[in-house]
């Protein structure tokens, strides 16, 4: 692939800074799937990465480095990192009010609209903060364009919907792209936002030359809502016209680094945790790996597993659900409440169906990715029932390394379903009875059919890996720049 000069702009960066026990500065790989995925750009392209200085040590680095600092990420690949130390109150409104939960909840259809949200004066203050932080990101991107004429700016996700318009106003001829990693609802879903704000979201994205989503479904929804909200014209298939400028749309499902996962699955830490799982497991193992997030639909999944044991008592004592949950956004009240409801439902199922030495739902809330990979290796059923999901990498990670002919039960509203649904058992995220019966079908499936499906899933993931996602996006960018 041709080497490009790229300016990546995201809330979280590829690394973060902290202090060790001796008070020495340490550098850690950035958390989250986005930073992991985009690190694949660094080995082949000249990248400047603009991100928020989130922790105190990040802020110190931002103050010391001024115009940026060179960082090495892995195997000699690195980038120039520009950290933005936002006003703390502005960042709180930007992240903890507007980005999460408001935009996240709107785009994952999580609000019970009879009661929530209530957008009062505090929302207006938070929206101004969201715009302020987006303006800071846009200004930093424009400053980098002054130093790197001809570079492409690559905005990331729902935190930065307004930044492209600010950048476009400052640099009309810049090459701007934006990838949205979460679902895009149909037009009526956006009526949760007041008209001014919903127009700003769509106008910001249409300031880009290219907007990417994980699925054709999200692309279609965006094209429809852009027409409804802004009157954007469908100039051609996959191409919108707004303010006299065209914006191309692309569907590129993100994936994983297969070689990295193969190595991880064989690592000592994963093998050790795998032995621990094997020593305590029952005949059949149902696995779910998620963040503690309402969009992941964990409570309904536990209800469904309880129904499975109600309706098919032959699985009592023989099947266990191992639920490995990563804590998430614990400073947001909605997430704290959801975690409590998860724990209550697990306790209820265990009280109803548990026996001495048998706990139907083995719930573990901790940041332990090696344990998750060990569970991937030996699941009989991988259960993904998200309410909505932009893609869901669990549905790709698990089948890649599984060695037990595991069956994937997959929500029709997970973006990964568009790519993997042919070889999964499809469920509605709201139909807990259907989920229970899908788990029963998966647990009862004969070995040849299990192996056929598992092999097809692994083959699809290997053929469409992270490198293919990156190269596809850069090909799209080259087409629009031409």
Short mmCIF file of C-alpha atoms in Angstrom, two decimals:
data_model
loop_
_atom_site.label_atom_id
_atom_site.label_comp_id
_atom_site.label_asym_id
_atom_site.label_seq_id
_atom_site.Cartn_x
_atom_site.Cartn_y
_atom_site.Cartn_z
CA UNK A 1 0.00 0.00 0.00
CA UNK A 2 1.14 3.56 -0.66
CA UNK A 3 2.46 5.45 2.35
CA UNK A 4 0.17 8.29 3.37
CA UNK A 5 0.40 11.18 5.79
CA UNK A 6 -2.52 10.88 8.20
CA UNK A 7 -3.83 12.93 11.11
CA UNK A 8 -5.90 10.64 13.33
CA UNK A 9 -8.24 12.46 15.74
CA UNK A 10 -9.93 10.55 18.58
CA UNK A 11 -10.89 11.07 22.19
CA UNK A 12 -8.57 8.32 23.44
CA UNK A 13 -5.06 7.99 22.12
CA UNK A 14 -2.85 4.98 21.35
CA UNK A 15 -1.05 5.30 24.70
CA UNK A 16 -1.62 6.78 28.13
CA UNK A 17 0.81 7.92 30.81
CA UNK A 18 1.04 7.09 34.49
CA UNK A 19 3.50 6.56 37.35
CA UNK A 20 4.87 3.28 38.68
CA UNK A 21 5.46 2.34 42.33
CA UNK A 22 8.75 4.23 42.31
CA UNK A 23 7.17 7.38 41.00
CA UNK A 24 8.70 6.96 37.54
CA UNK A 25 6.71 7.85 34.46
CA UNK A 26 5.43 4.84 32.52
CA UNK A 27 3.69 4.57 29.16
CA UNK A 28 0.85 2.12 28.63
CA UNK A 29 -0.97 0.99 25.52
CA UNK A 30 -4.27 2.82 25.20
CA UNK A 31 -7.41 1.05 26.34
CA UNK A 32 -10.31 0.24 24.06
CA UNK A 33 -10.84 -1.45 20.72
CA UNK A 34 -10.59 1.76 18.69
CA UNK A 35 -7.03 2.56 19.74
CA UNK A 36 -6.06 -1.08 19.21
CA UNK A 37 -7.54 -1.15 15.71
CA UNK A 38 -5.99 2.10 14.56
CA UNK A 39 -2.53 1.09 15.75
CA UNK A 40 -2.39 -0.96 12.56
CA UNK A 41 -1.92 2.29 10.64
CA UNK A 42 1.32 3.16 12.36
CA UNK A 43 3.59 0.58 10.75
CA UNK A 44 2.79 1.68 7.20
CA UNK A 45 1.94 5.39 7.33
CA UNK A 46 3.20 8.65 8.77
CA UNK A 47 0.70 9.35 11.52
CA UNK A 48 0.09 12.25 13.85
CA UNK A 49 -2.46 11.26 16.49
CA UNK A 50 -4.47 13.94 18.30
CA UNK A 51 -6.21 12.81 21.50
CA UNK A 52 -7.44 14.03 24.86
CA UNK A 53 -5.10 14.19 27.83
CA UNK A 54 -7.34 12.20 30.14
CA UNK A 55 -5.29 11.41 33.24
CA UNK A 56 -3.13 13.71 35.33
CA UNK A 57 0.08 12.33 33.86
CA UNK A 58 -1.30 12.81 30.35
CA UNK A 59 -1.85 16.44 31.23
CA UNK A 60 1.73 16.80 32.44
CA UNK A 61 2.99 15.33 29.18
CA UNK A 62 0.76 17.70 27.23
CA UNK A 63 2.19 20.67 29.11
CA UNK A 64 5.77 19.49 28.61
CA UNK A 65 5.53 18.45 24.96
CA UNK A 66 3.75 21.48 23.56
CA UNK A 67 3.53 20.60 19.89
CA UNK A 68 3.59 16.85 20.40
CA UNK A 69 5.82 13.95 21.40
CA UNK A 70 7.15 10.98 19.45
CA UNK A 71 5.97 7.66 20.85
CA UNK A 72 6.79 4.08 19.92
CA UNK A 73 3.82 1.73 20.18
CA UNK A 74 5.15 -1.72 19.19
CA UNK A 75 7.85 -3.33 17.02
CA UNK A 76 9.36 0.00 16.10
CA UNK A 77 6.07 1.45 14.86
CA UNK A 78 5.09 4.77 16.33
CA UNK A 79 3.57 8.17 15.75
CA UNK A 80 3.67 11.77 16.80
CA UNK A 81 1.18 12.20 19.65
CA UNK A 82 -0.54 15.52 20.37
CA UNK A 83 -2.40 15.54 23.69
CA UNK A 84 -5.07 18.16 24.34
CA UNK A 85 -5.60 19.17 27.97
CA UNK A 86 -9.21 20.37 27.92
CA UNK A 87 -10.82 22.43 30.64
CA UNK A 88 -11.95 19.84 33.20
CA UNK A 89 -15.54 21.10 33.45
CA UNK A 90 -15.84 21.29 29.67
CA UNK A 91 -14.49 17.75 29.30
CA UNK A 92 -16.95 16.48 31.90
CA UNK A 93 -19.89 17.90 29.94
CA UNK A 94 -18.42 16.70 26.64
CA UNK A 95 -17.80 13.13 27.83
CA UNK A 96 -20.01 12.34 30.82
CA UNK A 97 -23.17 14.16 29.70
CA UNK A 98 -23.31 14.44 25.90
CA UNK A 99 -21.09 11.63 24.58
CA UNK A 100 -22.01 9.21 27.37
CA UNK A 101 -24.80 8.64 28.00
CA UNK A 102 -26.77 10.95 25.65
CA UNK A 103 -25.35 10.20 22.18
CA UNK A 104 -24.52 6.62 23.13
CA UNK A 105 -28.07 6.04 24.39
CA UNK A 106 -29.68 7.71 21.36
CA UNK A 107 -27.65 5.65 18.91
CA UNK A 108 -28.20 2.36 20.75
CA UNK A 109 -31.95 3.03 21.35
CA UNK A 110 -31.52 2.71 25.12
CA UNK A 111 -33.83 5.44 26.37
CA UNK A 112 -37.28 4.66 27.75
CA UNK A 113 -38.78 7.70 26.07
CA UNK A 114 -41.84 7.92 28.30
CA UNK A 115 -39.52 9.10 31.10
CA UNK A 116 -36.08 9.90 29.72
CA UNK A 117 -34.12 11.89 28.76
CA UNK A 118 -35.11 15.23 30.25
CA UNK A 119 -33.08 17.87 28.41
CA UNK A 120 -33.05 20.93 30.65
CA UNK A 121 -30.60 23.80 31.20
CA UNK A 122 -27.84 21.38 32.20
CA UNK A 123 -28.05 19.78 28.76
CA UNK A 124 -27.63 23.19 27.10
CA UNK A 125 -24.51 23.81 29.20
CA UNK A 126 -23.14 20.36 28.39
CA UNK A 127 -23.79 20.80 24.66
CA UNK A 128 -21.77 24.02 24.69
CA UNK A 129 -18.98 22.04 26.37
CA UNK A 130 -19.26 19.34 23.70
CA UNK A 131 -18.89 22.00 21.02
CA UNK A 132 -15.97 23.62 22.88
CA UNK A 133 -14.02 20.36 23.02
CA UNK A 134 -14.84 19.61 19.37
CA UNK A 135 -13.56 23.07 18.41
CA UNK A 136 -10.31 22.33 20.25
CA UNK A 137 -9.87 19.08 18.31
CA UNK A 138 -10.61 20.85 15.02
CA UNK A 139 -8.14 23.63 15.79
CA UNK A 140 -5.43 21.07 16.59
CA UNK A 141 -6.14 19.24 13.32
CA UNK A 142 -5.94 22.48 11.34
CA UNK A 143 -2.64 23.35 13.02
CA UNK A 144 -1.26 19.98 11.95
CA UNK A 145 -2.45 20.58 8.39
CA UNK A 146 -0.35 23.74 8.36
CA UNK A 147 2.69 21.57 9.11
CA UNK A 148 1.68 18.69 6.82
CA UNK A 149 0.06 20.03 3.65
CA UNK A 150 -1.83 17.31 1.83
CA UNK A 151 -2.40 15.14 4.90
CA UNK A 152 -5.76 13.47 5.37
CA UNK A 153 -7.62 14.06 8.65
CA UNK A 154 -9.31 10.93 10.02
CA UNK A 155 -11.87 11.74 12.75
CA UNK A 156 -13.15 8.93 14.92
CA UNK A 157 -16.56 8.19 16.38
CA UNK A 158 -19.40 9.92 18.20
CA UNK A 159 -17.28 12.12 20.44
CA UNK A 160 -16.30 14.31 17.48
CA UNK A 161 -19.39 14.91 15.36
CA UNK A 162 -18.96 18.70 15.32
CA UNK A 163 -15.22 18.87 14.70
CA UNK A 164 -15.28 18.25 10.92
CA UNK A 165 -17.47 21.30 10.26
CA UNK A 166 -15.14 23.53 12.27
CA UNK A 167 -12.14 22.10 10.39
CA UNK A 168 -13.88 22.48 7.03
CA UNK A 169 -14.72 26.11 7.70
CA UNK A 170 -11.04 26.79 8.44
CA UNK A 171 -9.62 24.66 5.59
CA UNK A 172 -12.19 24.31 2.77
CA UNK A 173 -9.89 22.17 0.62
CA UNK A 174 -8.75 19.73 3.32
CA UNK A 175 -9.31 16.00 2.88
CA UNK A 176 -11.51 14.95 5.82
CA UNK A 177 -12.86 11.52 6.75
CA UNK A 178 -14.84 10.25 9.72
CA UNK A 179 -15.54 6.71 10.91
CA UNK A 180 -18.55 6.08 13.16
CA UNK A 181 -18.02 2.93 15.22
CA UNK A 182 -21.49 2.70 16.77
CA UNK A 183 -24.96 2.11 15.25
CA UNK A 184 -26.73 4.84 13.32
CA UNK A 185 -30.46 4.97 14.13
CA UNK A 186 -33.21 5.79 11.72
CA UNK A 187 -34.27 9.43 11.43
CA UNK A 188 -36.97 9.31 14.11
CA UNK A 189 -34.40 8.16 16.66
CA UNK A 190 -32.67 11.53 16.31
CA UNK A 191 -35.78 13.44 17.42
CA UNK A 192 -34.57 12.82 20.98
CA UNK A 193 -32.15 15.68 20.31
CA UNK A 194 -33.56 19.19 19.82
CA UNK A 195 -33.57 20.35 16.21
CA UNK A 196 -30.52 22.61 16.47
CA UNK A 197 -28.35 19.87 17.95
CA UNK A 198 -29.56 17.10 15.65
CA UNK A 199 -28.87 19.32 12.64
CA UNK A 200 -25.40 20.09 13.98
CA UNK A 201 -24.60 16.37 14.28
CA UNK A 202 -25.57 15.64 10.69
CA UNK A 203 -24.01 18.83 9.34
CA UNK A 204 -20.74 18.05 11.10
CA UNK A 205 -20.51 14.61 9.54
CA UNK A 206 -21.44 15.90 6.08
CA UNK A 207 -18.51 18.31 6.26
CA UNK A 208 -16.33 15.24 5.59
CA UNK A 209 -15.36 13.95 2.18
CA UNK A 210 -15.87 10.37 3.41
CA UNK A 211 -17.99 8.91 6.23
CA UNK A 212 -17.59 5.25 7.15
CA UNK A 213 -19.73 2.79 9.11
CA UNK A 214 -19.37 -0.89 9.90
CA UNK A 215 -22.46 -2.01 7.96
CA UNK A 216 -24.60 -1.13 4.98
CA UNK A 217 -27.53 -0.91 7.41
CA UNK A 218 -25.95 1.97 9.32
CA UNK A 219 -25.00 3.63 6.00
CA UNK A 220 -28.60 3.48 4.79
CA UNK A 221 -29.88 4.88 8.08
CA UNK A 222 -27.44 7.78 7.92
CA UNK A 223 -28.33 8.61 4.33
CA UNK A 224 -32.04 8.60 5.23
CA UNK A 225 -31.65 10.70 8.38
CA UNK A 226 -29.37 13.20 6.61
CA UNK A 227 -32.12 13.66 4.06
CA UNK A 228 -34.83 14.03 6.68
CA UNK A 229 -32.88 16.26 9.08
CA UNK A 230 -30.94 18.46 6.63
CA UNK A 231 -32.49 17.85 3.25
CA UNK A 232 -29.23 16.34 1.99
CA UNK A 233 -29.63 15.10 -1.58
CA UNK A 234 -28.83 11.58 -2.75
CA UNK A 235 -26.54 12.59 -5.59
CA UNK A 236 -25.64 8.96 -6.42
CA UNK A 237 -25.61 5.59 -4.64
CA UNK A 238 -23.43 6.00 -1.58
CA UNK A 239 -23.01 9.72 -2.18
CA UNK A 240 -24.80 12.67 -0.54
CA UNK A 241 -24.77 16.35 -1.47
CA UNK A 242 -25.01 19.05 1.21
CA UNK A 243 -24.01 22.72 1.05
CA UNK A 244 -22.79 22.09 -2.47
CA UNK A 245 -20.24 19.49 -1.36
CA UNK A 246 -20.38 15.73 -1.93
CA UNK A 247 -19.84 13.22 0.88
CA UNK A 248 -19.14 9.59 0.05
CA UNK A 249 -20.41 6.82 2.34
CA UNK A 250 -18.70 3.49 2.86
CA UNK A 251 -19.44 0.29 4.79
CA UNK A 252 -16.29 -1.35 6.15
CA UNK A 253 -16.72 -3.83 9.02
CA UNK A 254 -13.79 -3.55 11.41
CA UNK A 255 -11.97 -6.71 12.41
CA UNK A 256 -9.12 -8.01 14.56
CA UNK A 257 -5.41 -8.70 14.26
CA UNK A 258 -5.55 -12.47 13.73
CA UNK A 259 -1.84 -13.07 14.29
CA UNK A 260 -1.94 -11.15 17.56
CA UNK A 261 -4.93 -13.22 18.76
CA UNK A 262 -3.32 -16.50 17.75
CA UNK A 263 -0.25 -15.57 19.78
CA UNK A 264 -2.35 -14.44 22.71
CA UNK A 265 -4.35 -17.69 22.73
CA UNK A 266 -1.07 -19.64 23.01
CA UNK A 267 0.41 -17.40 25.72
CA UNK A 268 1.22 -18.68 29.20
CA UNK A 269 -1.32 -16.38 30.84
CA UNK A 270 -4.18 -17.63 28.66
CA UNK A 271 -3.16 -21.28 28.97
CA UNK A 272 -3.05 -20.95 32.77
CA UNK A 273 -6.51 -19.39 32.91
CA UNK A 274 -7.78 -22.01 30.51
CA UNK A 275 -6.72 -24.73 32.92
CA UNK A 276 -8.59 -22.95 35.70
CA UNK A 277 -11.77 -22.83 33.58
CA UNK A 278 -11.38 -26.47 32.54
CA UNK A 279 -10.96 -27.61 36.13
CA UNK A 280 -14.23 -26.02 37.24
CA UNK A 281 -16.44 -26.27 34.16
CA UNK A 282 -19.46 -28.49 33.62
CA UNK A 283 -20.25 -30.52 30.52
CA UNK A 284 -21.33 -27.51 28.47
CA UNK A 285 -20.02 -23.95 28.67
CA UNK A 286 -21.95 -20.89 27.50
CA UNK A 287 -19.71 -17.80 27.42
CA UNK A 288 -20.48 -14.11 27.16
CA UNK A 289 -17.77 -11.44 27.15
CA UNK A 290 -18.94 -7.83 27.42
CA UNK A 291 -18.44 -4.45 28.96
CA UNK A 292 -20.91 -3.54 31.69
CA UNK A 293 -23.10 -1.50 29.36
CA UNK A 294 -26.90 -1.40 28.89
CA UNK A 295 -26.43 -1.82 25.13
CA UNK A 296 -24.94 -5.28 25.68
CA UNK A 297 -28.29 -6.60 26.98
CA UNK A 298 -26.77 -8.62 29.81
CA UNK A 299 -29.84 -8.68 32.05
CA UNK A 300 -32.08 -10.11 29.30
CA UNK A 301 -29.36 -12.65 28.57
CA UNK A 302 -29.43 -13.85 32.17
CA UNK A 303 -33.22 -14.03 32.07
CA UNK A 304 -32.93 -16.13 28.91
CA UNK A 305 -30.45 -18.52 30.54
CA UNK A 306 -32.84 -18.92 33.46
CA UNK A 307 -35.63 -19.72 30.99
CA UNK A 308 -33.40 -22.28 29.30
CA UNK A 309 -33.05 -24.11 32.62
CA UNK A 310 -36.81 -23.74 33.31
CA UNK A 311 -37.86 -25.16 29.95
CA UNK A 312 -35.08 -27.71 29.46
CA UNK A 313 -34.26 -29.12 32.88
CA UNK A 314 -31.87 -31.62 31.29
CA UNK A 315 -29.29 -28.80 31.20
CA UNK A 316 -29.48 -28.11 34.95
CA UNK A 317 -26.16 -29.09 36.44
CA UNK A 318 -24.74 -29.76 32.97
CA UNK A 319 -24.53 -26.23 31.49
CA UNK A 320 -23.04 -23.08 32.97
CA UNK A 321 -22.97 -19.52 31.69
CA UNK A 322 -19.59 -17.90 32.31
CA UNK A 323 -20.18 -14.12 32.12
CA UNK A 324 -16.94 -12.13 31.94
CA UNK A 325 -17.74 -8.43 32.21
CA UNK A 326 -15.34 -5.52 32.03
CA UNK A 327 -16.29 -2.55 34.27
CA UNK A 328 -17.23 0.49 32.19
CA UNK A 329 -18.04 4.19 32.77
CA UNK A 330 -18.58 3.68 36.48
CA UNK A 331 -18.75 7.43 37.04
CA UNK A 332 -22.01 7.51 35.02
CA UNK A 333 -25.07 6.76 37.16
CA UNK A 334 -26.86 4.77 34.45
CA UNK A 335 -23.95 2.36 34.29
CA UNK A 336 -23.79 1.91 38.05
CA UNK A 337 -27.52 1.17 38.10
CA UNK A 338 -27.17 -1.31 35.28
CA UNK A 339 -24.39 -3.19 37.02
CA UNK A 340 -26.61 -3.56 40.09
CA UNK A 341 -29.43 -4.97 37.94
CA UNK A 342 -27.00 -7.46 36.36
CA UNK A 343 -25.96 -8.72 39.78
CA UNK A 344 -29.57 -8.99 40.97
CA UNK A 345 -30.62 -11.09 37.98
CA UNK A 346 -27.61 -13.40 38.26
CA UNK A 347 -28.43 -13.94 41.93
CA UNK A 348 -32.07 -14.68 41.06
CA UNK A 349 -31.18 -17.34 38.47
CA UNK A 350 -28.62 -18.91 40.78
CA UNK A 351 -31.11 -18.99 43.65
CA UNK A 352 -33.73 -20.66 41.45
CA UNK A 353 -31.55 -23.26 39.77
CA UNK A 354 -28.35 -23.54 41.80
CA UNK A 355 -27.41 -26.54 43.90
CA UNK A 356 -24.49 -27.57 46.04
CA UNK A 357 -21.41 -27.22 43.86
CA UNK A 358 -23.40 -25.82 40.93
CA UNK A 359 -23.80 -22.14 40.14
CA UNK A 360 -25.65 -21.71 36.81
CA UNK A 361 -24.33 -18.19 36.14
CA UNK A 362 -20.68 -17.63 36.99
CA UNK A 363 -20.52 -13.82 36.96
CA UNK A 364 -17.10 -12.15 37.09
CA UNK A 365 -16.69 -8.39 36.79
CA UNK A 366 -13.01 -7.60 36.27
CA UNK A 367 -10.52 -6.38 33.68
CA UNK A 368 -8.92 -9.74 32.79
CA UNK A 369 -8.60 -10.14 29.03
CA UNK A 370 -6.45 -13.30 29.20
CA UNK A 371 -9.36 -14.96 31.03
CA UNK A 372 -11.73 -13.87 28.27
CA UNK A 373 -9.45 -15.33 25.58
CA UNK A 374 -9.18 -18.58 27.57
CA UNK A 375 -12.98 -18.75 27.65
CA UNK A 376 -13.09 -18.12 23.89
CA UNK A 377 -10.86 -21.14 23.32
CA UNK A 378 -13.22 -23.59 25.01
CA UNK A 379 -16.78 -22.29 24.77
CA UNK A 380 -19.54 -24.53 23.44
CA UNK A 381 -21.79 -21.52 22.89
CA UNK A 382 -20.75 -17.89 22.49
CA UNK A 383 -23.72 -15.69 23.40
CA UNK A 384 -23.96 -12.16 21.92
CA UNK A 385 -27.44 -10.60 22.32
CA UNK A 386 -26.70 -6.86 22.10
CA UNK A 387 -29.65 -4.45 21.90
CA UNK A 388 -27.71 -2.64 19.16
CA UNK A 389 -24.00 -2.72 18.42
CA UNK A 390 -21.94 -0.94 15.78
CA UNK A 391 -20.14 -4.21 15.11
CA UNK A 392 -19.21 -6.33 18.19
CA UNK A 393 -15.69 -7.73 18.04
CA UNK A 394 -16.47 -10.51 20.53
CA UNK A 395 -18.35 -12.22 17.69
CA UNK A 396 -15.06 -12.29 15.73
CA UNK A 397 -12.54 -12.83 18.51
CA UNK A 398 -14.24 -15.94 19.90
CA UNK A 399 -14.67 -17.94 16.68
CA UNK A 400 -11.10 -17.17 15.61
CA UNK A 401 -9.48 -18.98 18.56
CA UNK A 402 -12.21 -21.44 19.62
CA UNK A 403 -11.13 -25.10 19.57
CA UNK A 404 -14.39 -26.80 20.62
CA UNK A 405 -16.66 -26.39 17.61
CA UNK A 406 -18.39 -23.56 19.44
CA UNK A 407 -21.70 -22.18 18.18
CA UNK A 408 -22.27 -18.43 17.90
CA UNK A 409 -25.68 -17.12 19.04
CA UNK A 410 -25.85 -13.60 17.63
CA UNK A 411 -28.23 -10.65 17.89
CA UNK A 412 -29.70 -9.48 14.60
CA UNK A 413 -28.97 -5.92 15.78
CA UNK A 414 -25.23 -6.45 16.17
CA UNK A 415 -23.36 -5.04 13.19
CA UNK A 416 -21.37 -8.27 12.93
CA UNK A 417 -24.58 -10.06 11.96
CA UNK A 418 -24.43 -8.59 8.46
CA UNK A 419 -21.13 -10.41 7.91
CA UNK A 420 -21.44 -13.49 10.15
CA UNK A 421 -25.17 -14.20 10.40
CA UNK A 422 -25.06 -16.98 7.79
CA UNK A 423 -23.16 -19.23 10.23
CA UNK A 424 -24.70 -18.08 13.53
CA UNK A 425 -28.00 -18.75 15.28
CA UNK A 426 -29.84 -15.44 14.99
CA UNK A 427 -31.85 -13.98 17.88
CA UNK A 428 -33.91 -10.88 18.56
CA UNK A 429 -32.35 -9.02 21.50
CA UNK A 430 -35.78 -8.47 23.05
CA UNK A 431 -37.12 -12.03 22.73
CA UNK A 432 -35.77 -13.81 25.80
CA UNK A 433 -37.76 -16.95 25.02
CA UNK A 434 -36.22 -17.05 21.56
CA UNK A 435 -32.78 -16.58 23.10
CA UNK A 436 -33.39 -19.46 25.51
CA UNK A 437 -34.44 -21.74 22.64
CA UNK A 438 -31.43 -20.65 20.55
CA UNK A 439 -29.11 -21.62 23.39
CA UNK A 440 -30.88 -24.97 23.64
CA UNK A 441 -30.48 -25.51 19.88
CA UNK A 442 -26.80 -24.62 20.09
CA UNK A 443 -26.18 -26.93 23.05
CA UNK A 444 -28.04 -29.76 21.30
CA UNK A 445 -26.51 -29.34 17.84
CA UNK A 446 -24.70 -32.35 16.40
CA UNK A 447 -20.92 -32.24 16.12
CA UNK A 448 -20.61 -32.08 12.30
CA UNK A 449 -22.93 -29.06 12.08
CA UNK A 450 -21.13 -27.35 14.95
CA UNK A 451 -17.78 -27.87 13.24
CA UNK A 452 -19.07 -26.67 9.88
CA UNK A 453 -20.34 -23.42 11.32
CA UNK A 454 -17.26 -22.86 13.49
CA UNK A 455 -14.87 -23.43 10.60
CA UNK A 456 -16.79 -21.04 8.35
CA UNK A 457 -16.76 -18.30 11.00
CA UNK A 458 -13.02 -18.64 11.61
CA UNK A 459 -12.33 -18.62 7.88
CA UNK A 460 -14.40 -15.46 7.36
CA UNK A 461 -12.60 -13.63 10.17
CA UNK A 462 -9.17 -14.62 8.85
CA UNK A 463 -10.04 -13.56 5.32
CA UNK A 464 -11.38 -10.18 6.49
CA UNK A 465 -8.88 -9.19 9.16
CA UNK A 466 -7.87 -5.83 10.57
CA UNK A 467 -5.40 -5.18 7.78
CA UNK A 468 -8.16 -5.54 5.21
CA UNK A 469 -10.32 -3.02 7.11
CA UNK A 470 -7.51 -0.47 7.13
CA UNK A 471 -6.52 -0.98 3.50
CA UNK A 472 -10.17 -0.76 2.43
CA UNK A 473 -10.65 2.56 4.18
CA UNK A 474 -7.47 3.97 2.66
CA UNK A 475 -8.63 2.82 -0.79
CA UNK A 476 -11.91 4.66 -0.17
CA UNK A 477 -9.97 7.74 0.88
CA UNK A 478 -7.83 7.58 -2.26
CA UNK A 479 -10.94 7.41 -4.44
CA UNK A 480 -12.59 10.45 -2.89
CA UNK A 481 -9.33 12.43 -2.96
CA UNK A 482 -9.04 11.68 -6.69
#
